[in-house]
XYZ file of C-alpha atoms in Angstrom:
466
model
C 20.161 150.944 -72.758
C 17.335 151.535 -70.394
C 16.822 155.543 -69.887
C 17.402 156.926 -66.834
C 17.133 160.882 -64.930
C 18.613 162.259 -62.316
C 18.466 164.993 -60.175
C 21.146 167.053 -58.413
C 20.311 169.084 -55.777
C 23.406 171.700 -54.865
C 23.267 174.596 -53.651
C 26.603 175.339 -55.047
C 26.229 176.353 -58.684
C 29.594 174.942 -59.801
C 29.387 172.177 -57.931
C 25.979 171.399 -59.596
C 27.247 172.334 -62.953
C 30.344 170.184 -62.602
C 28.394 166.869 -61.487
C 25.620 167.515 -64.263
C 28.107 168.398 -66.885
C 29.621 164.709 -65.896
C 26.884 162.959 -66.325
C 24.311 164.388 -68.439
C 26.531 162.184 -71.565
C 25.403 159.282 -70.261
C 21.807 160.406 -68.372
C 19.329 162.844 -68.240
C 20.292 165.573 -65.615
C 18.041 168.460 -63.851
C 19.889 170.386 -60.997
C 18.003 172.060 -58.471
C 19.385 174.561 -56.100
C 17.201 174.107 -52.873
C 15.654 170.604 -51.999
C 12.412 172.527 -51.943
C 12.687 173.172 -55.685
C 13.540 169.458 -56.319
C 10.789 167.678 -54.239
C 8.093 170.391 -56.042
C 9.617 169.225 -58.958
C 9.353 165.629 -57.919
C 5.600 166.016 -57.870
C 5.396 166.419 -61.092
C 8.489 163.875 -62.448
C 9.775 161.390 -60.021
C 13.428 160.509 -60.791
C 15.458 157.307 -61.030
C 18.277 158.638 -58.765
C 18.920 161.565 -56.321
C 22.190 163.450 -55.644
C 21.413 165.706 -52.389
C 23.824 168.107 -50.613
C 23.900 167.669 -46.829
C 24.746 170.960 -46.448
C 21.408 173.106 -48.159
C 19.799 176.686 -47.126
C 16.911 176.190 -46.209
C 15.155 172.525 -45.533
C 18.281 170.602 -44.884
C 19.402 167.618 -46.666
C 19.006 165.374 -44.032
C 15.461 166.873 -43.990
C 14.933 166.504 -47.566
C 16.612 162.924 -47.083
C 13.577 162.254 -44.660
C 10.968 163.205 -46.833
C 12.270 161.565 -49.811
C 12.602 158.085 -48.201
C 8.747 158.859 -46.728
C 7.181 159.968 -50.070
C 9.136 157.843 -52.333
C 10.718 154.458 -50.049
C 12.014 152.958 -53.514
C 13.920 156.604 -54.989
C 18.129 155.901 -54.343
C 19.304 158.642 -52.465
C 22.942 159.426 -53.132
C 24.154 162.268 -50.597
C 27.255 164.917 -50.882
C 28.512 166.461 -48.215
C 31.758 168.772 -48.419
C 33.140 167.331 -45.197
C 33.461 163.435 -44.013
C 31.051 164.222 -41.097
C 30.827 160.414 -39.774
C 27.992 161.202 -37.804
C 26.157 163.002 -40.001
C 26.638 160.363 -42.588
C 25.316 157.881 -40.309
C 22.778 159.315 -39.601
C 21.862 159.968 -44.015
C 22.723 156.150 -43.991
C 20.443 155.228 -41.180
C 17.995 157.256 -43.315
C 17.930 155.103 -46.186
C 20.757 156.742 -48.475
C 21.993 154.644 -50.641
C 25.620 155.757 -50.291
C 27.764 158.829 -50.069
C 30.083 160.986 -51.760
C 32.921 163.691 -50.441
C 33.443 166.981 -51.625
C 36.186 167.957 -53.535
C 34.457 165.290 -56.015
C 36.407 162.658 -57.984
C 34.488 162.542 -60.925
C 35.449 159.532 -61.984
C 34.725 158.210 -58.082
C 31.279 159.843 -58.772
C 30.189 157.991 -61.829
C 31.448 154.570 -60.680
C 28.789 155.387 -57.940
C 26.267 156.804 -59.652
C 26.277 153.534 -62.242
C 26.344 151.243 -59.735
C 23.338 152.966 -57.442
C 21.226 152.594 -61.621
C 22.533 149.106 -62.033
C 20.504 148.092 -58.803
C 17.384 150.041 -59.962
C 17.559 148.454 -63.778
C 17.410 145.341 -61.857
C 14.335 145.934 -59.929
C 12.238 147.651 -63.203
C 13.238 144.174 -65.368
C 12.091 142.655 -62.439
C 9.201 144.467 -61.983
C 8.457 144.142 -66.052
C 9.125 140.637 -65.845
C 6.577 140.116 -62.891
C 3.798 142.401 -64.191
C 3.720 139.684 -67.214
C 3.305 137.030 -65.069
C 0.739 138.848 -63.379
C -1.130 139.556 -66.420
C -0.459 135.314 -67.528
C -1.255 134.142 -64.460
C -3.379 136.542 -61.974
C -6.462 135.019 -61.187
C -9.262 137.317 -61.672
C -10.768 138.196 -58.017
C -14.238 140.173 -58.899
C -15.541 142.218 -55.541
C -16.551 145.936 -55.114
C -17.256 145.045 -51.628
C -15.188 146.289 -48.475
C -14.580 142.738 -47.204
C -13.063 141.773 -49.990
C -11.091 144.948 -50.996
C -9.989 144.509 -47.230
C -8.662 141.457 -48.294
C -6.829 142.589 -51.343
C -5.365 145.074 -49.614
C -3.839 142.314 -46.863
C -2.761 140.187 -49.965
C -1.053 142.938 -51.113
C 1.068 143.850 -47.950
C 2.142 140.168 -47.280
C 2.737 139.007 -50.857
C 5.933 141.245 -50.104
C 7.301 138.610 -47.850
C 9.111 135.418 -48.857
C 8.969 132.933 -46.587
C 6.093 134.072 -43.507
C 3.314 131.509 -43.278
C -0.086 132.253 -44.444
C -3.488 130.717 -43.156
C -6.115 131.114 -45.058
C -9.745 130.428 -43.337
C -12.952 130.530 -44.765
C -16.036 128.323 -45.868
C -16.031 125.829 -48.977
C -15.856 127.685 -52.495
C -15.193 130.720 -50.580
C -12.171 131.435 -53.628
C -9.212 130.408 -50.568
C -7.216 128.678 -54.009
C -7.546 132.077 -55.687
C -6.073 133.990 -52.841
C -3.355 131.807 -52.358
C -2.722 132.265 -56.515
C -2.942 135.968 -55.923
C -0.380 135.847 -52.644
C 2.552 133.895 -54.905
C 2.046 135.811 -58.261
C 2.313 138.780 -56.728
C 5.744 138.034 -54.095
C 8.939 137.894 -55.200
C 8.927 134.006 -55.808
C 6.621 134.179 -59.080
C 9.075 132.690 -61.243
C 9.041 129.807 -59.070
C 6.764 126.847 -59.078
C 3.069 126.990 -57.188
C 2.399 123.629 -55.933
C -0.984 122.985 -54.838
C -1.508 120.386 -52.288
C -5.441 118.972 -51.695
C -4.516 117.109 -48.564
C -8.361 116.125 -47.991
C -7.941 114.119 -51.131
C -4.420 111.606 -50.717
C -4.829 109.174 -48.483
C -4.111 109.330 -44.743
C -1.082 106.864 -45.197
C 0.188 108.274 -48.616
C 0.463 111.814 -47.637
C 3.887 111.870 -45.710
C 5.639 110.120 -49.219
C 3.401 112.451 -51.049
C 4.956 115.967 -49.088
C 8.522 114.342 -48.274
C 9.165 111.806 -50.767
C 11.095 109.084 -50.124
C 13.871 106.500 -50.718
C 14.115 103.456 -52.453
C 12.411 100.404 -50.977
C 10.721 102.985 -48.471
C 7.443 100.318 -48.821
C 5.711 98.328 -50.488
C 5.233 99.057 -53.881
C 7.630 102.170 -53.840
C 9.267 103.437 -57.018
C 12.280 101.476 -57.456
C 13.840 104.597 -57.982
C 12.514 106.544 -54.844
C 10.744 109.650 -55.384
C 10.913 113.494 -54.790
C 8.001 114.967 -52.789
C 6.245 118.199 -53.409
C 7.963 120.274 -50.872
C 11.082 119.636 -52.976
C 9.128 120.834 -56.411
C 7.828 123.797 -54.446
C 11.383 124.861 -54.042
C 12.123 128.616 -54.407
C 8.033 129.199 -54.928
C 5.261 128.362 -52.933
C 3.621 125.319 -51.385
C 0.301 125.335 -51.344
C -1.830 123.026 -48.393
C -5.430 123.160 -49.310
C -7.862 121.576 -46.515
C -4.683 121.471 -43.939
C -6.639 120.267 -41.228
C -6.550 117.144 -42.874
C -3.383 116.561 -42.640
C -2.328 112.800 -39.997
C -0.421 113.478 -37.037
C 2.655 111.986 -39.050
C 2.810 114.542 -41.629
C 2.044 117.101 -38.994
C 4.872 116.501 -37.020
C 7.137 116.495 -40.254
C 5.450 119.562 -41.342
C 6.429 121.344 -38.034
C 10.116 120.172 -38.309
C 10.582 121.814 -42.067
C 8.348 125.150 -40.937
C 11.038 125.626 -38.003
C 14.287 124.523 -39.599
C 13.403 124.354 -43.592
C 15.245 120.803 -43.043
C 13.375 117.379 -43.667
C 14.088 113.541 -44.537
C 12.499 111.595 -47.295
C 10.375 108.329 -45.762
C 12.516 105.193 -45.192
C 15.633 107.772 -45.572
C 18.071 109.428 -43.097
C 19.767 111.876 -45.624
C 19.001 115.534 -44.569
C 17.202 117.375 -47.143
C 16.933 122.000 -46.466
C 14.542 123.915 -49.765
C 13.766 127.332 -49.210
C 9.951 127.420 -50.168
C 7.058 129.520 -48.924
C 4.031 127.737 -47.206
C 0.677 128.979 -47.293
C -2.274 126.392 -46.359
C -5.943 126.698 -46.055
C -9.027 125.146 -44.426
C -12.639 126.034 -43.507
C -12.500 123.821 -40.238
C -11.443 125.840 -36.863
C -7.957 124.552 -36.492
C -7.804 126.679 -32.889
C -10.490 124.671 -31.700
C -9.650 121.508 -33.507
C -6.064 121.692 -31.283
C -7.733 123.251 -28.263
C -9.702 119.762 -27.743
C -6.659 117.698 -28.964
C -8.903 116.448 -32.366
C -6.059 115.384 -35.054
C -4.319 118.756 -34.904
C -1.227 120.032 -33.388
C -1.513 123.547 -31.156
C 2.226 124.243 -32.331
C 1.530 123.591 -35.657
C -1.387 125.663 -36.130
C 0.633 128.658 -34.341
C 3.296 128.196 -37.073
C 1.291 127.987 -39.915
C -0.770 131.137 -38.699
C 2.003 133.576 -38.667
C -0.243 135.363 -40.626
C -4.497 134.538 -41.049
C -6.717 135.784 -43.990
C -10.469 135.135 -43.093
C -11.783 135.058 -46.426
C -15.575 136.288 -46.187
C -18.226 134.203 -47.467
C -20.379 134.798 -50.255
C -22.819 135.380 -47.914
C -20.792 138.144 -46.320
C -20.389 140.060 -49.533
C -23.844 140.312 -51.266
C -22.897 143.311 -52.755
C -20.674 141.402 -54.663
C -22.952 138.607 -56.178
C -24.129 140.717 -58.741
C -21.084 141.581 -59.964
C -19.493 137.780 -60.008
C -22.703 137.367 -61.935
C -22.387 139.493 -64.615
C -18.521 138.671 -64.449
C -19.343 134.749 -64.865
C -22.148 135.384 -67.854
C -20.000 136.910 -70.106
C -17.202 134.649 -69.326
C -19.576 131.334 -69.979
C -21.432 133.124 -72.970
C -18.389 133.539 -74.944
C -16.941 129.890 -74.074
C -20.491 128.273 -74.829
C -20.962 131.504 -78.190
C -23.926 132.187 -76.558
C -26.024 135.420 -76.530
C -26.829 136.560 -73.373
C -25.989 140.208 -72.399
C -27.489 140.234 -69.242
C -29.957 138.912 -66.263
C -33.716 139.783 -66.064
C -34.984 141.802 -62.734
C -36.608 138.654 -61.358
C -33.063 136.568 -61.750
C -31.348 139.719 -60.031
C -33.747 139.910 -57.218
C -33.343 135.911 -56.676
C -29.524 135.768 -56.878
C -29.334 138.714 -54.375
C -31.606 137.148 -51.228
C -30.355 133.610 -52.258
C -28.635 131.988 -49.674
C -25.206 130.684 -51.121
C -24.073 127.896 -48.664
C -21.736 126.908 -51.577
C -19.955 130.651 -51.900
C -18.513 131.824 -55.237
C -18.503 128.347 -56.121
C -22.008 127.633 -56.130
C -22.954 130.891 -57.686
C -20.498 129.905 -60.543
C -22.190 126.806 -61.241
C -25.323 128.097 -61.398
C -24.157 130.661 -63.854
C -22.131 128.055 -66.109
C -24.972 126.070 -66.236
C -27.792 128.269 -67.605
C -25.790 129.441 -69.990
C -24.909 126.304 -70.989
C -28.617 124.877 -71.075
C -30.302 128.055 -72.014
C -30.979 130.108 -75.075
C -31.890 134.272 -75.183
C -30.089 137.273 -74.134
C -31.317 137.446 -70.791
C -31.233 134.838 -67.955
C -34.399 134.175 -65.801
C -35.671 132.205 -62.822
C -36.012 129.331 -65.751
C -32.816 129.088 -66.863
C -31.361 129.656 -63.394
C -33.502 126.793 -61.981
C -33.994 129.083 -58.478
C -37.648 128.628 -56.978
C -39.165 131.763 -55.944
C -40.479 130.412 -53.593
C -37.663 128.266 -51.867
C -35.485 129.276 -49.104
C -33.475 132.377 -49.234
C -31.480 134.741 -46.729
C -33.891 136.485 -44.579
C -34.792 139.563 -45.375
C -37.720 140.991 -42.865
C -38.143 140.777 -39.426
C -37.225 137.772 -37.243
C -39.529 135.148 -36.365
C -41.315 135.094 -32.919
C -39.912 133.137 -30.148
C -41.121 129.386 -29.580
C -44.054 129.235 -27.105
C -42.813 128.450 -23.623
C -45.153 126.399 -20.622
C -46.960 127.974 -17.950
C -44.847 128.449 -14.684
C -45.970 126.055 -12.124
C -46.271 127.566 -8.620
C -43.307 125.898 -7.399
C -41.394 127.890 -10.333
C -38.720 126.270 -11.962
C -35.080 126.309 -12.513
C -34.625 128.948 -15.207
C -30.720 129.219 -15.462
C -30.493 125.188 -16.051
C -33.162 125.403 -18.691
C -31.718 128.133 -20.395
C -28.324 126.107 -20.404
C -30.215 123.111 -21.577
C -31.931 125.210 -24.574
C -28.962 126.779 -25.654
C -26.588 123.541 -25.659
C -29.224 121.773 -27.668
C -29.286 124.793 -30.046
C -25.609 124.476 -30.226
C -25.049 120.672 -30.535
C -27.976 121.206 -33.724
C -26.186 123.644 -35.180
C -22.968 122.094 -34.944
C -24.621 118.547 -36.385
C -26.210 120.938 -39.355
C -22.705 122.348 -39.761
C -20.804 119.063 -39.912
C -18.761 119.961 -36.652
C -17.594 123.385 -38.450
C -17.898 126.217 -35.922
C -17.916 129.137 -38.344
C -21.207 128.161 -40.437
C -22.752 126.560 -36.821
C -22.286 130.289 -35.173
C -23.831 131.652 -38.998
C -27.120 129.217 -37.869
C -27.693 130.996 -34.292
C -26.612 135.051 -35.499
C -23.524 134.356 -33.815
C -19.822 135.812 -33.877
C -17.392 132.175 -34.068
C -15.768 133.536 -31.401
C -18.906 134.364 -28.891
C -20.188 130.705 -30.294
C -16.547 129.045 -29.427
C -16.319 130.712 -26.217
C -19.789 129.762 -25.064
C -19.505 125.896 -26.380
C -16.084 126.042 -24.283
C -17.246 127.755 -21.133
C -21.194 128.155 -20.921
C -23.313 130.847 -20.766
C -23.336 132.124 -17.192
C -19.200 132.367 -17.348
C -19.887 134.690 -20.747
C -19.160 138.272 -20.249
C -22.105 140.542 -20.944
């Protein structure tokens, strides 16, 4: 039997006696005669389960109620009180109590309540037991000492809580959006159900409604005989992961849209109803706000409903003060799988990996790391093994470079506003070209915010606020 304490707070000494006497054959008991006593002793011990007199000299124990529920939102709360005071009872259940008892006590009443009230919490520790396994199976290891990231570990924390809000996560290729999305479902209260990872960049424009929905028998051309369930249905009761959701076709889209609203969808070529509760959490690193703003291949209600909730998951880039770290973290993970002997990274290779500029993210830094080790011998990596040129291209690290020359002004003058607009669209349109249409890395090019960068694409730089 799983151990359990309790306290009982009374200010009545046989009335404290009594209860403890009652229970302390089946759990471990302290009684407290003020709820100051029992929250100082709280500080020290937290219990499973609470017994708290309404009526208590001193702090109250509605008060004590109050404090309990702030310091300690998961503690039951049983209260006493020696008088069914309906408001007052309201008010304790309002609180967060988990039910009440009425003086004179039926002790038999009591216990039935008492084991019920553990029952509930024995539930929630296997649960948490059984979950912190998974977590320690499954977890994906997310290495960052940086405050963008712990920012975003902290976020993944609060909304892995829910079950069934929408997630969107943004941020550049190899950025670790997959991990994230690992980290959101192992961590909320569907990780015993299935995560089902969807690349939708990679299944064909025309196979990826059958592919989400399934579908029936003789749906199309070389369809399964048999017809087919689609991954929405094996994401049932876990999470459904959309990777590169921006490529979904306006077909799936508008499918998509019906299931996020209703939960309800219909296989293709069927007209059977089909309702799976199933949490879905996509990601891209194209701006799907913009992408819907200018009506190209994506749906302004969709992207509303899938961005309930958005996680902007900072670039390598964004971090350096990580790199290091994923270094270090990535060399002794590849120089045990490879029983190699490297311990660690000369100066040189430090200085390089920390002013190189990592347009592939976590990703490319990986690579690099698996690689050497793979390829090269020693107990420290170097420039060598790394295959970085010293002299090649990295983040900029001292001042910035002097403006291009400009021609004379000709007497006449000229008409400076329209040639400022010209410059910076042709900036913009480069950047954008450079950046394969995405916004994020095209604003990264000019030292500019997205938003600034969207706004200004979208409106022009005299109707830009200062």
């Amino acid at each position: 039997m799983m151990p359990f304490s309790l306290f009982v707070v009374d200010d009545e000494d046989i009335a404290r006696d009594g209860i403890s006497l009652a229970l302390k054959k089946h759990y471990e008991v302290q009684g407290f005669g003020t709820a100051e006593d029992a929250l100082a002793a709280m500080q020290e011990t937290q219990p499973d389960l609470v017994l708290l007199d309404i009526g208590l000299p001193g702090m109250s124990g509605i008060e004590a109620l109050e404090t309990i529920k702030r310091e300690y939102p998961e503690l039951l709360v049983i209260m006493i009180t020696a008088y069914e005071d309906v408001q007052t009872v309201v008010s304790a259940m309002k609180l967060g109590a988990y039910d009440y008892i009425v003086k004179p006590l039926d002790m038999n009443s009591l216990i039935i309540t008492v084991r019920n009230a553990l029952d509930t919490i024995a539930l929630k520790k296997e649960f948490k037991l059984l979950q912190q396994k998974y977590l320690e199976k499954n977890l994906p290891v997310i290495v960052g000492e940086s405050k963008p990231i712990k920012d975003i570990l902290e976020t993944v924390g609060m909304v892995s809580k829910s079950t069934d809000t929408p997630l969107l996560i943004l941020g550049e290729t190899g950025s670790g959006k997959e991990l994230i999305a690992q980290a959101i479902h192992y961590k909320s209260p569907q990780f015993k159900g299935p995560l089902v990872t969807v690349n939708c960049a990679a299944i064909p424009k025309e196979l990826i409604e059958s592919e989400l929905f399934g579908y029936e028998k003789g749906a199309f051309s070389g369809a399964d005989a048999a017809g087919k369930a689609g991954l929405v249905e094996e994401a049932a009761n876990g999470t459904l992961f959309l990777d590169e959701v921006g490529d979904l076709s306006p077909e799936a889209q508008a499918k998509l849209l019906r299931f996020l609203e209703s939960g309800e969808y219909f296989r293709v070529g069927g007209t059977r109803r089909h309702k799976v509760q199933t949490r879905v959490v996509s990601a891209t690193n194209k701006d799907l706000y913009a992408m819907a703003q200018k009506e190209e291949g994506f749906r302004m209600d969709l992207y509303y409903r899938l961005a309930v909730v958005k996680l902007e998951v900072p670039s390598l880039n964004q971090r350096r003060e990580d790199i290091l770290p994923l270094a270090k973290f990535f060399l002794n993970k590849f120089s045990m799988k490879f029983r190699k002997s490297f311990t660690g990274l000369t100066p040189e290779a430090v200085q390089a990996l920390e002013h190189y500029d990592w347009t592939g993210n976590v990703r490319e830094l990986r690579n690099m790391i698996e690689r050497s080790v793979l390829l090269g011998n020693g107990t420290l990596l170097d420039l060598e093994h790394l295959g970085i040129d010293p002299l090649a291209q990295t983040m900029p690290a001292g001042p910035a470079p002097a403006p291009p020359s400009f021609q004379e002004l000709a007497p006449e003058g000229i008409d400076l506003p329209s040639l400022l607009r010209s410059i910076e669209k042709g900036y913009m349109d480069k950047a954008l070209d450079l950046a394969s249409g995405n916004a994020t890395k095209a604003a990264k090019l000019l030292n500019m915010s997205r938003d600034k960068f969207r706004y200004r694409t979208q409106n022009g730089i005299d109707n830009h606020p200062a």
